[in-house]
Amino acid sequence: MSRCAMIAPEMLDTSRDHAPAPTEEPRGCLFALSQPPLMIFLAVIGCLLLMAAVHDLFLL
């Protein structure tokens, strides 16, 4: 049986000595929407779209 000179036996060992650390808390898809800067940004964009729609409907 021939061995590759580049791979040491330690590199072939894939067993884990300990379990991976658990995450603090699971975060869902809506986690980013609870962040204040994103909500402020979305509110500003929403107001701009609303103002443009009102302008188009009533002033043009």
JSON list of N, CA, C and O in Angstrom, two decimals:
[
{"chain": "A", "resi": 1, "resn": "MET", "atom": "N", "xyz": [0.84, -1.17, 0.00]},
{"chain": "A", "resi": 1, "resn": "MET", "atom": "CA", "xyz": [0.00, 0.00, 0.00]},
{"chain": "A", "resi": 1, "resn": "MET", "atom": "C", "xyz": [0.89, 1.24, 0.00]},
{"chain": "A", "resi": 1, "resn": "MET", "atom": "O", "xyz": [1.74, 1.42, 0.85]},
{"chain": "A", "resi": 2, "resn": "SER", "atom": "N", "xyz": [0.68, 2.11, -0.97]},
{"chain": "A", "resi": 2, "resn": "SER", "atom": "CA", "xyz": [1.51, 3.31, -1.06]},
{"chain": "A", "resi": 2, "resn": "SER", "atom": "C", "xyz": [0.77, 4.50, -0.46]},
{"chain": "A", "resi": 2, "resn": "SER", "atom": "O", "xyz": [-0.44, 4.62, -0.56]},
{"chain": "A", "resi": 3, "resn": "ARG", "atom": "N", "xyz": [1.52, 5.35, 0.18]},
{"chain": "A", "resi": 3, "resn": "ARG", "atom": "CA", "xyz": [0.95, 6.55, 0.79]},
{"chain": "A", "resi": 3, "resn": "ARG", "atom": "C", "xyz": [1.44, 7.77, 0.03]},
{"chain": "A", "resi": 3, "resn": "ARG", "atom": "O", "xyz": [2.57, 7.82, -0.44]},
{"chain": "A", "resi": 4, "resn": "CYS", "atom": "N", "xyz": [0.58, 8.77, -0.02]},
{"chain": "A", "resi": 4, "resn": "CYS", "atom": "CA", "xyz": [0.96, 10.03, -0.63]},
{"chain": "A", "resi": 4, "resn": "CYS", "atom": "C", "xyz": [1.83, 10.79, 0.37]},
{"chain": "A", "resi": 4, "resn": "CYS", "atom": "O", "xyz": [1.51, 10.89, 1.55]},
{"chain": "A", "resi": 5, "resn": "ALA", "atom": "N", "xyz": [2.90, 11.36, -0.09]},
{"chain": "A", "resi": 5, "resn": "ALA", "atom": "CA", "xyz": [3.82, 12.06, 0.80]},
{"chain": "A", "resi": 5, "resn": "ALA", "atom": "C", "xyz": [3.25, 13.39, 1.27]},
{"chain": "A", "resi": 5, "resn": "ALA", "atom": "O", "xyz": [3.70, 13.93, 2.27]},
{"chain": "A", "resi": 6, "resn": "MET", "atom": "N", "xyz": [2.26, 13.93, 0.58]},
{"chain": "A", "resi": 6, "resn": "MET", "atom": "CA", "xyz": [1.72, 15.25, 0.91]},
{"chain": "A", "resi": 6, "resn": "MET", "atom": "C", "xyz": [0.70, 15.20, 2.05]},
{"chain": "A", "resi": 6, "resn": "MET", "atom": "O", "xyz": [0.47, 16.19, 2.71]},
{"chain": "A", "resi": 7, "resn": "ILE", "atom": "N", "xyz": [0.07, 14.04, 2.27]},
{"chain": "A", "resi": 7, "resn": "ILE", "atom": "CA", "xyz": [-1.01, 13.94, 3.26]},
{"chain": "A", "resi": 7, "resn": "ILE", "atom": "C", "xyz": [-0.49, 13.19, 4.48]},
{"chain": "A", "resi": 7, "resn": "ILE", "atom": "O", "xyz": [-0.10, 12.05, 4.40]},
{"chain": "A", "resi": 8, "resn": "ALA", "atom": "N", "xyz": [-0.52, 13.88, 5.62]},
{"chain": "A", "resi": 8, "resn": "ALA", "atom": "CA", "xyz": [-0.10, 13.25, 6.86]},
{"chain": "A", "resi": 8, "resn": "ALA", "atom": "C", "xyz": [-1.28, 12.50, 7.47]},
{"chain": "A", "resi": 8, "resn": "ALA", "atom": "O", "xyz": [-2.44, 12.82, 7.19]},
{"chain": "A", "resi": 9, "resn": "PRO", "atom": "N", "xyz": [-1.04, 11.51, 8.29]},
{"chain": "A", "resi": 9, "resn": "PRO", "atom": "CA", "xyz": [-2.14, 10.77, 8.91]},
{"chain": "A", "resi": 9, "resn": "PRO", "atom": "C", "xyz": [-3.05, 11.67, 9.75]},
{"chain": "A", "resi": 9, "resn": "PRO", "atom": "O", "xyz": [-4.24, 11.41, 9.88]},
{"chain": "A", "resi": 10, "resn": "GLU", "atom": "N", "xyz": [-2.48, 12.73, 10.34]},
{"chain": "A", "resi": 10, "resn": "GLU", "atom": "CA", "xyz": [-3.31, 13.63, 11.13]},
{"chain": "A", "resi": 10, "resn": "GLU", "atom": "C", "xyz": [-4.35, 14.35, 10.26]},
{"chain": "A", "resi": 10, "resn": "GLU", "atom": "O", "xyz": [-5.41, 14.73, 10.73]},
{"chain": "A", "resi": 11, "resn": "MET", "atom": "N", "xyz": [-4.03, 14.58, 9.00]},
{"chain": "A", "resi": 11, "resn": "MET", "atom": "CA", "xyz": [-4.96, 15.27, 8.11]},
{"chain": "A", "resi": 11, "resn": "MET", "atom": "C", "xyz": [-6.13, 14.39, 7.72]},
{"chain": "A", "resi": 11, "resn": "MET", "atom": "O", "xyz": [-7.18, 14.89, 7.34]},
{"chain": "A", "resi": 12, "resn": "LEU", "atom": "N", "xyz": [-5.97, 13.09, 7.80]},
{"chain": "A", "resi": 12, "resn": "LEU", "atom": "CA", "xyz": [-7.03, 12.17, 7.40]},
{"chain": "A", "resi": 12, "resn": "LEU", "atom": "C", "xyz": [-8.04, 11.95, 8.51]},
{"chain": "A", "resi": 12, "resn": "LEU", "atom": "O", "xyz": [-9.13, 11.43, 8.26]},
{"chain": "A", "resi": 13, "resn": "ASP", "atom": "N", "xyz": [-7.71, 12.31, 9.74]},
{"chain": "A", "resi": 13, "resn": "ASP", "atom": "CA", "xyz": [-8.60, 12.10, 10.87]},
{"chain": "A", "resi": 13, "resn": "ASP", "atom": "C", "xyz": [-9.68, 13.17, 10.86]},
{"chain": "A", "resi": 13, "resn": "ASP", "atom": "O", "xyz": [-9.41, 14.35, 11.07]},
{"chain": "A", "resi": 14, "resn": "THR", "atom": "N", "xyz": [-10.93, 12.77, 10.62]},
{"chain": "A", "resi": 14, "resn": "THR", "atom": "CA", "xyz": [-12.04, 13.72, 10.57]},
{"chain": "A", "resi": 14, "resn": "THR", "atom": "C", "xyz": [-12.94, 13.62, 11.79]},
{"chain": "A", "resi": 14, "resn": "THR", "atom": "O", "xyz": [-14.00, 14.22, 11.82]},
{"chain": "A", "resi": 15, "resn": "SER", "atom": "N", "xyz": [-12.53, 12.86, 12.79]},
{"chain": "A", "resi": 15, "resn": "SER", "atom": "CA", "xyz": [-13.36, 12.73, 13.98]},
{"chain": "A", "resi": 15, "resn": "SER", "atom": "C", "xyz": [-13.31, 14.02, 14.79]},
{"chain": "A", "resi": 15, "resn": "SER", "atom": "O", "xyz": [-12.30, 14.73, 14.79]},
{"chain": "A", "resi": 16, "resn": "ARG", "atom": "N", "xyz": [-14.38, 14.30, 15.50]},
{"chain": "A", "resi": 16, "resn": "ARG", "atom": "CA", "xyz": [-14.45, 15.51, 16.31]},
{"chain": "A", "resi": 16, "resn": "ARG", "atom": "C", "xyz": [-14.27, 15.15, 17.78]},
{"chain": "A", "resi": 16, "resn": "ARG", "atom": "O", "xyz": [-14.85, 14.18, 18.28]},
{"chain": "A", "resi": 17, "resn": "ASP", "atom": "N", "xyz": [-13.48, 15.96, 18.46]},
{"chain": "A", "resi": 17, "resn": "ASP", "atom": "CA", "xyz": [-13.27, 15.71, 19.88]},
{"chain": "A", "resi": 17, "resn": "ASP", "atom": "C", "xyz": [-14.43, 16.22, 20.72]},
{"chain": "A", "resi": 17, "resn": "ASP", "atom": "O", "xyz": [-14.74, 15.69, 21.76]},
{"chain": "A", "resi": 18, "resn": "HIS", "atom": "N", "xyz": [-15.08, 17.29, 20.29]},
{"chain": "A", "resi": 18, "resn": "HIS", "atom": "CA", "xyz": [-16.19, 17.86, 21.04]},
{"chain": "A", "resi": 18, "resn": "HIS", "atom": "C", "xyz": [-17.31, 18.26, 20.07]},
{"chain": "A", "resi": 18, "resn": "HIS", "atom": "O", "xyz": [-17.10, 18.42, 18.87]},
{"chain": "A", "resi": 19, "resn": "ALA", "atom": "N", "xyz": [-18.47, 18.45, 20.64]},
{"chain": "A", "resi": 19, "resn": "ALA", "atom": "CA", "xyz": [-19.62, 18.86, 19.83]},
{"chain": "A", "resi": 19, "resn": "ALA", "atom": "C", "xyz": [-19.49, 20.34, 19.49]},
{"chain": "A", "resi": 19, "resn": "ALA", "atom": "O", "xyz": [-18.91, 21.12, 20.26]},
{"chain": "A", "resi": 20, "resn": "PRO", "atom": "N", "xyz": [-20.03, 20.77, 18.34]},
{"chain": "A", "resi": 20, "resn": "PRO", "atom": "CA", "xyz": [-19.96, 22.19, 18.00]},
{"chain": "A", "resi": 20, "resn": "PRO", "atom": "C", "xyz": [-20.78, 23.03, 18.98]},
{"chain": "A", "resi": 20, "resn": "PRO", "atom": "O", "xyz": [-21.76, 22.56, 19.56]},
{"chain": "A", "resi": 21, "resn": "ALA", "atom": "N", "xyz": [-20.36, 24.26, 19.16]},
{"chain": "A", "resi": 21, "resn": "ALA", "atom": "CA", "xyz": [-21.05, 25.14, 20.09]},
{"chain": "A", "resi": 21, "resn": "ALA", "atom": "C", "xyz": [-22.45, 25.47, 19.57]},
{"chain": "A", "resi": 21, "resn": "ALA", "atom": "O", "xyz": [-22.62, 25.75, 18.38]},
{"chain": "A", "resi": 22, "resn": "PRO", "atom": "N", "xyz": [-23.45, 25.42, 20.42]},
{"chain": "A", "resi": 22, "resn": "PRO", "atom": "CA", "xyz": [-24.81, 25.74, 19.96]},
{"chain": "A", "resi": 22, "resn": "PRO", "atom": "C", "xyz": [-24.94, 27.23, 19.67]},
{"chain": "A", "resi": 22, "resn": "PRO", "atom": "O", "xyz": [-24.25, 28.06, 20.28]},
{"chain": "A", "resi": 23, "resn": "THR", "atom": "N", "xyz": [-25.80, 27.57, 18.76]},
{"chain": "A", "resi": 23, "resn": "THR", "atom": "CA", "xyz": [-26.03, 28.97, 18.45]},
{"chain": "A", "resi": 23, "resn": "THR", "atom": "C", "xyz": [-26.83, 29.61, 19.58]},
{"chain": "A", "resi": 23, "resn": "THR", "atom": "O", "xyz": [-27.53, 28.92, 20.32]},
{"chain": "A", "resi": 24, "resn": "GLU", "atom": "N", "xyz": [-26.74, 30.93, 19.68]},
{"chain": "A", "resi": 24, "resn": "GLU", "atom": "CA", "xyz": [-27.42, 31.62, 20.78]},
{"chain": "A", "resi": 24, "resn": "GLU", "atom": "C", "xyz": [-28.93, 31.47, 20.67]},
{"chain": "A", "resi": 24, "resn": "GLU", "atom": "O", "xyz": [-29.59, 31.10, 21.61]},
{"chain": "A", "resi": 25, "resn": "GLU", "atom": "N", "xyz": [-29.47, 31.78, 19.51]},
{"chain": "A", "resi": 25, "resn": "GLU", "atom": "CA", "xyz": [-30.91, 31.65, 19.30]},
{"chain": "A", "resi": 25, "resn": "GLU", "atom": "C", "xyz": [-31.15, 31.53, 17.80]},
{"chain": "A", "resi": 25, "resn": "GLU", "atom": "O", "xyz": [-30.42, 32.10, 16.99]},
{"chain": "A", "resi": 26, "resn": "PRO", "atom": "N", "xyz": [-32.13, 30.75, 17.40]},
{"chain": "A", "resi": 26, "resn": "PRO", "atom": "CA", "xyz": [-32.41, 30.66, 15.97]},
{"chain": "A", "resi": 26, "resn": "PRO", "atom": "C", "xyz": [-33.02, 31.97, 15.47]},
{"chain": "A", "resi": 26, "resn": "PRO", "atom": "O", "xyz": [-33.87, 32.57, 16.13]},
{"chain": "A", "resi": 27, "resn": "ARG", "atom": "N", "xyz": [-32.55, 32.43, 14.32]},
{"chain": "A", "resi": 27, "resn": "ARG", "atom": "CA", "xyz": [-33.04, 33.68, 13.76]},
{"chain": "A", "resi": 27, "resn": "ARG", "atom": "C", "xyz": [-33.78, 33.36, 12.47]},
{"chain": "A", "resi": 27, "resn": "ARG", "atom": "O", "xyz": [-33.25, 32.69, 11.59]},
{"chain": "A", "resi": 28, "resn": "GLY", "atom": "N", "xyz": [-34.99, 33.86, 12.36]},
{"chain": "A", "resi": 28, "resn": "GLY", "atom": "CA", "xyz": [-35.80, 33.61, 11.18]},
{"chain": "A", "resi": 28, "resn": "GLY", "atom": "C", "xyz": [-35.53, 34.62, 10.09]},
{"chain": "A", "resi": 28, "resn": "GLY", "atom": "O", "xyz": [-34.66, 35.49, 10.19]},
{"chain": "A", "resi": 29, "resn": "CYS", "atom": "N", "xyz": [-36.29, 34.51, 9.03]},
{"chain": "A", "resi": 29, "resn": "CYS", "atom": "CA", "xyz": [-36.13, 35.39, 7.88]},
{"chain": "A", "resi": 29, "resn": "CYS", "atom": "C", "xyz": [-36.51, 36.83, 8.20]},
{"chain": "A", "resi": 29, "resn": "CYS", "atom": "O", "xyz": [-36.01, 37.75, 7.57]},
{"chain": "A", "resi": 30, "resn": "LEU", "atom": "N", "xyz": [-37.38, 37.04, 9.18]},
{"chain": "A", "resi": 30, "resn": "LEU", "atom": "CA", "xyz": [-37.84, 38.39, 9.49]},
{"chain": "A", "resi": 30, "resn": "LEU", "atom": "C", "xyz": [-36.95, 39.08, 10.52]},
{"chain": "A", "resi": 30, "resn": "LEU", "atom": "O", "xyz": [-37.28, 40.18, 10.97]},
{"chain": "A", "resi": 31, "resn": "PHE", "atom": "N", "xyz": [-35.82, 38.48, 10.86]},
{"chain": "A", "resi": 31, "resn": "PHE", "atom": "CA", "xyz": [-34.95, 39.09, 11.85]},
{"chain": "A", "resi": 31, "resn": "PHE", "atom": "C", "xyz": [-34.43, 40.44, 11.36]},
{"chain": "A", "resi": 31, "resn": "PHE", "atom": "O", "xyz": [-34.36, 41.41, 12.14]},
{"chain": "A", "resi": 32, "resn": "ALA", "atom": "N", "xyz": [-34.08, 40.56, 10.09]},
{"chain": "A", "resi": 32, "resn": "ALA", "atom": "CA", "xyz": [-33.53, 41.82, 9.56]},
{"chain": "A", "resi": 32, "resn": "ALA", "atom": "C", "xyz": [-34.58, 42.92, 9.59]},
{"chain": "A", "resi": 32, "resn": "ALA", "atom": "O", "xyz": [-34.24, 44.09, 9.72]},
{"chain": "A", "resi": 33, "resn": "LEU", "atom": "N", "xyz": [-35.85, 42.58, 9.47]},
{"chain": "A", "resi": 33, "resn": "LEU", "atom": "CA", "xyz": [-36.89, 43.61, 9.48]},
{"chain": "A", "resi": 33, "resn": "LEU", "atom": "C", "xyz": [-37.09, 44.22, 10.86]},
{"chain": "A", "resi": 33, "resn": "LEU", "atom": "O", "xyz": [-37.72, 45.26, 10.98]},
{"chain": "A", "resi": 34, "resn": "SER", "atom": "N", "xyz": [-36.54, 43.60, 11.89]},
{"chain": "A", "resi": 34, "resn": "SER", "atom": "CA", "xyz": [-36.68, 44.15, 13.23]},
{"chain": "A", "resi": 34, "resn": "SER", "atom": "C", "xyz": [-35.58, 45.16, 13.55]},
{"chain": "A", "resi": 34, "resn": "SER", "atom": "O", "xyz": [-35.57, 45.73, 14.64]},
{"chain": "A", "resi": 35, "resn": "GLN", "atom": "N", "xyz": [-34.67, 45.38, 12.61]},
{"chain": "A", "resi": 35, "resn": "GLN", "atom": "CA", "xyz": [-33.58, 46.32, 12.85]},
{"chain": "A", "resi": 35, "resn": "GLN", "atom": "C", "xyz": [-34.03, 47.74, 12.54]},
{"chain": "A", "resi": 35, "resn": "GLN", "atom": "O", "xyz": [-34.57, 48.01, 11.46]},
{"chain": "A", "resi": 36, "resn": "PRO", "atom": "N", "xyz": [-33.84, 48.69, 13.45]},
{"chain": "A", "resi": 36, "resn": "PRO", "atom": "CA", "xyz": [-34.31, 50.07, 13.25]},
{"chain": "A", "resi": 36, "resn": "PRO", "atom": "C", "xyz": [-33.78, 50.77, 12.00]},
{"chain": "A", "resi": 36, "resn": "PRO", "atom": "O", "xyz": [-34.56, 51.42, 11.31]},
{"chain": "A", "resi": 37, "resn": "PRO", "atom": "N", "xyz": [-32.50, 50.68, 11.63]},
{"chain": "A", "resi": 37, "resn": "PRO", "atom": "CA", "xyz": [-32.06, 51.39, 10.42]},
{"chain": "A", "resi": 37, "resn": "PRO", "atom": "C", "xyz": [-32.77, 50.90, 9.16]},
{"chain": "A", "resi": 37, "resn": "PRO", "atom": "O", "xyz": [-33.10, 51.71, 8.29]},
{"chain": "A", "resi": 38, "resn": "LEU", "atom": "N", "xyz": [-33.01, 49.62, 9.08]},
{"chain": "A", "resi": 38, "resn": "LEU", "atom": "CA", "xyz": [-33.71, 49.10, 7.91]},
{"chain": "A", "resi": 38, "resn": "LEU", "atom": "C", "xyz": [-35.15, 49.58, 7.88]},
{"chain": "A", "resi": 38, "resn": "LEU", "atom": "O", "xyz": [-35.67, 49.95, 6.83]},
{"chain": "A", "resi": 39, "resn": "MET", "atom": "N", "xyz": [-35.79, 49.61, 9.03]},
{"chain": "A", "resi": 39, "resn": "MET", "atom": "CA", "xyz": [-37.18, 50.08, 9.08]},
{"chain": "A", "resi": 39, "resn": "MET", "atom": "C", "xyz": [-37.27, 51.56, 8.73]},
{"chain": "A", "resi": 39, "resn": "MET", "atom": "O", "xyz": [-38.21, 51.98, 8.05]},
{"chain": "A", "resi": 40, "resn": "ILE", "atom": "N", "xyz": [-36.31, 52.36, 9.17]},
{"chain": "A", "resi": 40, "resn": "ILE", "atom": "CA", "xyz": [-36.31, 53.78, 8.81]},
{"chain": "A", "resi": 40, "resn": "ILE", "atom": "C", "xyz": [-36.12, 53.94, 7.31]},
{"chain": "A", "resi": 40, "resn": "ILE", "atom": "O", "xyz": [-36.81, 54.73, 6.64]},
{"chain": "A", "resi": 41, "resn": "PHE", "atom": "N", "xyz": [-35.20, 53.19, 6.73]},
{"chain": "A", "resi": 41, "resn": "PHE", "atom": "CA", "xyz": [-34.96, 53.24, 5.29]},
{"chain": "A", "resi": 41, "resn": "PHE", "atom": "C", "xyz": [-36.22, 52.84, 4.52]},
{"chain": "A", "resi": 41, "resn": "PHE", "atom": "O", "xyz": [-36.61, 53.52, 3.56]},
{"chain": "A", "resi": 42, "resn": "LEU", "atom": "N", "xyz": [-36.86, 51.76, 4.92]},
{"chain": "A", "resi": 42, "resn": "LEU", "atom": "CA", "xyz": [-38.07, 51.32, 4.23]},
{"chain": "A", "resi": 42, "resn": "LEU", "atom": "C", "xyz": [-39.20, 52.32, 4.40]},
{"chain": "A", "resi": 42, "resn": "LEU", "atom": "O", "xyz": [-40.00, 52.53, 3.47]},
{"chain": "A", "resi": 43, "resn": "ALA", "atom": "N", "xyz": [-39.29, 52.97, 5.55]},
{"chain": "A", "resi": 43, "resn": "ALA", "atom": "CA", "xyz": [-40.32, 53.99, 5.76]},
{"chain": "A", "resi": 43, "resn": "ALA", "atom": "C", "xyz": [-40.09, 55.19, 4.85]},
{"chain": "A", "resi": 43, "resn": "ALA", "atom": "O", "xyz": [-41.04, 55.73, 4.27]},
{"chain": "A", "resi": 44, "resn": "VAL", "atom": "N", "xyz": [-38.85, 55.62, 4.70]},
{"chain": "A", "resi": 44, "resn": "VAL", "atom": "CA", "xyz": [-38.53, 56.75, 3.81]},
{"chain": "A", "resi": 44, "resn": "VAL", "atom": "C", "xyz": [-38.86, 56.40, 2.37]},
{"chain": "A", "resi": 44, "resn": "VAL", "atom": "O", "xyz": [-39.50, 57.19, 1.65]},
{"chain": "A", "resi": 45, "resn": "ILE", "atom": "N", "xyz": [-38.48, 55.22, 1.92]},
{"chain": "A", "resi": 45, "resn": "ILE", "atom": "CA", "xyz": [-38.79, 54.80, 0.54]},
{"chain": "A", "resi": 45, "resn": "ILE", "atom": "C", "xyz": [-40.30, 54.70, 0.36]},
{"chain": "A", "resi": 45, "resn": "ILE", "atom": "O", "xyz": [-40.84, 55.13, -0.67]},
{"chain": "A", "resi": 46, "resn": "GLY", "atom": "N", "xyz": [-41.01, 54.16, 1.35]},
{"chain": "A", "resi": 46, "resn": "GLY", "atom": "CA", "xyz": [-42.47, 54.07, 1.26]},
{"chain": "A", "resi": 46, "resn": "GLY", "atom": "C", "xyz": [-43.12, 55.44, 1.17]},
{"chain": "A", "resi": 46, "resn": "GLY", "atom": "O", "xyz": [-44.06, 55.64, 0.39]},
{"chain": "A", "resi": 47, "resn": "CYS", "atom": "N", "xyz": [-42.62, 56.39, 1.97]},
{"chain": "A", "resi": 47, "resn": "CYS", "atom": "CA", "xyz": [-43.18, 57.75, 1.91]},
{"chain": "A", "resi": 47, "resn": "CYS", "atom": "C", "xyz": [-42.92, 58.40, 0.56]},
{"chain": "A", "resi": 47, "resn": "CYS", "atom": "O", "xyz": [-43.79, 59.09, 0.01]},
{"chain": "A", "resi": 48, "resn": "LEU", "atom": "N", "xyz": [-41.73, 58.20, 0.01]},
{"chain": "A", "resi": 48, "resn": "LEU", "atom": "CA", "xyz": [-41.43, 58.76, -1.31]},
{"chain": "A", "resi": 48, "resn": "LEU", "atom": "C", "xyz": [-42.35, 58.17, -2.39]},
{"chain": "A", "resi": 48, "resn": "LEU", "atom": "O", "xyz": [-42.83, 58.88, -3.27]},
{"chain": "A", "resi": 49, "resn": "LEU", "atom": "N", "xyz": [-42.57, 56.86, -2.32]},
{"chain": "A", "resi": 49, "resn": "LEU", "atom": "CA", "xyz": [-43.47, 56.22, -3.29]},
{"chain": "A", "resi": 49, "resn": "LEU", "atom": "C", "xyz": [-44.90, 56.72, -3.11]},
{"chain": "A", "resi": 49, "resn": "LEU", "atom": "O", "xyz": [-45.62, 56.96, -4.10]},
{"chain": "A", "resi": 50, "resn": "LEU", "atom": "N", "xyz": [-45.33, 56.89, -1.87]},
{"chain": "A", "resi": 50, "resn": "LEU", "atom": "CA", "xyz": [-46.67, 57.40, -1.60]},
{"chain": "A", "resi": 50, "resn": "LEU", "atom": "C", "xyz": [-46.83, 58.83, -2.12]},
{"chain": "A", "resi": 50, "resn": "LEU", "atom": "O", "xyz": [-47.84, 59.16, -2.74]},
{"chain": "A", "resi": 51, "resn": "MET", "atom": "N", "xyz": [-45.84, 59.67, -1.87]},
{"chain": "A", "resi": 51, "resn": "MET", "atom": "CA", "xyz": [-45.90, 61.05, -2.36]},
{"chain": "A", "resi": 51, "resn": "MET", "atom": "C", "xyz": [-45.93, 61.10, -3.88]},
{"chain": "A", "resi": 51, "resn": "MET", "atom": "O", "xyz": [-46.66, 61.91, -4.47]},
{"chain": "A", "resi": 52, "resn": "ALA", "atom": "N", "xyz": [-45.15, 60.23, -4.54]},
{"chain": "A", "resi": 52, "resn": "ALA", "atom": "CA", "xyz": [-45.15, 60.20, -6.00]},
{"chain": "A", "resi": 52, "resn": "ALA", "atom": "C", "xyz": [-46.49, 59.73, -6.52]},
{"chain": "A", "resi": 52, "resn": "ALA", "atom": "O", "xyz": [-47.00, 60.25, -7.53]},
{"chain": "A", "resi": 53, "resn": "ALA", "atom": "N", "xyz": [-47.11, 58.75, -5.86]},
{"chain": "A", "resi": 53, "resn": "ALA", "atom": "CA", "xyz": [-48.41, 58.25, -6.30]},
{"chain": "A", "resi": 53, "resn": "ALA", "atom": "C", "xyz": [-49.48, 59.31, -6.12]},
{"chain": "A", "resi": 53, "resn": "ALA", "atom": "O", "xyz": [-50.32, 59.52, -7.01]},
{"chain": "A", "resi": 54, "resn": "VAL", "atom": "N", "xyz": [-49.48, 60.02, -5.00]},
{"chain": "A", "resi": 54, "resn": "VAL", "atom": "CA", "xyz": [-50.45, 61.09, -4.75]},
{"chain": "A", "resi": 54, "resn": "VAL", "atom": "C", "xyz": [-50.27, 62.20, -5.77]},
{"chain": "A", "resi": 54, "resn": "VAL", "atom": "O", "xyz": [-51.23, 62.75, -6.31]},
{"chain": "A", "resi": 55, "resn": "HIS", "atom": "N", "xyz": [-49.03, 62.55, -6.05]},
{"chain": "A", "resi": 55, "resn": "HIS", "atom": "CA", "xyz": [-48.75, 63.60, -7.04]},
{"chain": "A", "resi": 55, "resn": "HIS", "atom": "C", "xyz": [-49.27, 63.20, -8.40]},
{"chain": "A", "resi": 55, "resn": "HIS", "atom": "O", "xyz": [-49.91, 64.00, -9.11]},
{"chain": "A", "resi": 56, "resn": "ASP", "atom": "N", "xyz": [-49.03, 61.95, -8.80]},
{"chain": "A", "resi": 56, "resn": "ASP", "atom": "CA", "xyz": [-49.49, 61.49, -10.12]},
{"chain": "A", "resi": 56, "resn": "ASP", "atom": "C", "xyz": [-51.02, 61.44, -10.20]},
{"chain": "A", "resi": 56, "resn": "ASP", "atom": "O", "xyz": [-51.61, 61.77, -11.24]},
{"chain": "A", "resi": 57, "resn": "LEU", "atom": "N", "xyz": [-51.66, 61.01, -9.13]},
{"chain": "A", "resi": 57, "resn": "LEU", "atom": "CA", "xyz": [-53.11, 60.82, -9.17]},
{"chain": "A", "resi": 57, "resn": "LEU", "atom": "C", "xyz": [-53.87, 62.15, -9.09]},
{"chain": "A", "resi": 57, "resn": "LEU", "atom": "O", "xyz": [-54.88, 62.33, -9.76]},
{"chain": "A", "resi": 58, "resn": "PHE", "atom": "N", "xyz": [-53.41, 63.07, -8.27]},
{"chain": "A", "resi": 58, "resn": "PHE", "atom": "CA", "xyz": [-54.22, 64.25, -7.99]},
{"chain": "A", "resi": 58, "resn": "PHE", "atom": "C", "xyz": [-53.70, 65.54, -8.62]},
{"chain": "A", "resi": 58, "resn": "PHE", "atom": "O", "xyz": [-54.46, 66.49, -8.79]},
{"chain": "A", "resi": 59, "resn": "LEU", "atom": "N", "xyz": [-52.42, 65.61, -8.92]},
{"chain": "A", "resi": 59, "resn": "LEU", "atom": "CA", "xyz": [-51.88, 66.87, -9.41]},
{"chain": "A", "resi": 59, "resn": "LEU", "atom": "C", "xyz": [-51.54, 66.86, -10.89]},
{"chain": "A", "resi": 59, "resn": "LEU", "atom": "O", "xyz": [-51.25, 67.92, -11.45]},
{"chain": "A", "resi": 60, "resn": "LEU", "atom": "N", "xyz": [-51.55, 65.72, -11.52]},
{"chain": "A", "resi": 60, "resn": "LEU", "atom": "CA", "xyz": [-51.25, 65.68, -12.97]},
{"chain": "A", "resi": 60, "resn": "LEU", "atom": "C", "xyz": [-52.52, 65.55, -13.78]},
{"chain": "A", "resi": 60, "resn": "LEU", "atom": "O", "xyz": [-53.51, 65.06, -13.40]}
]
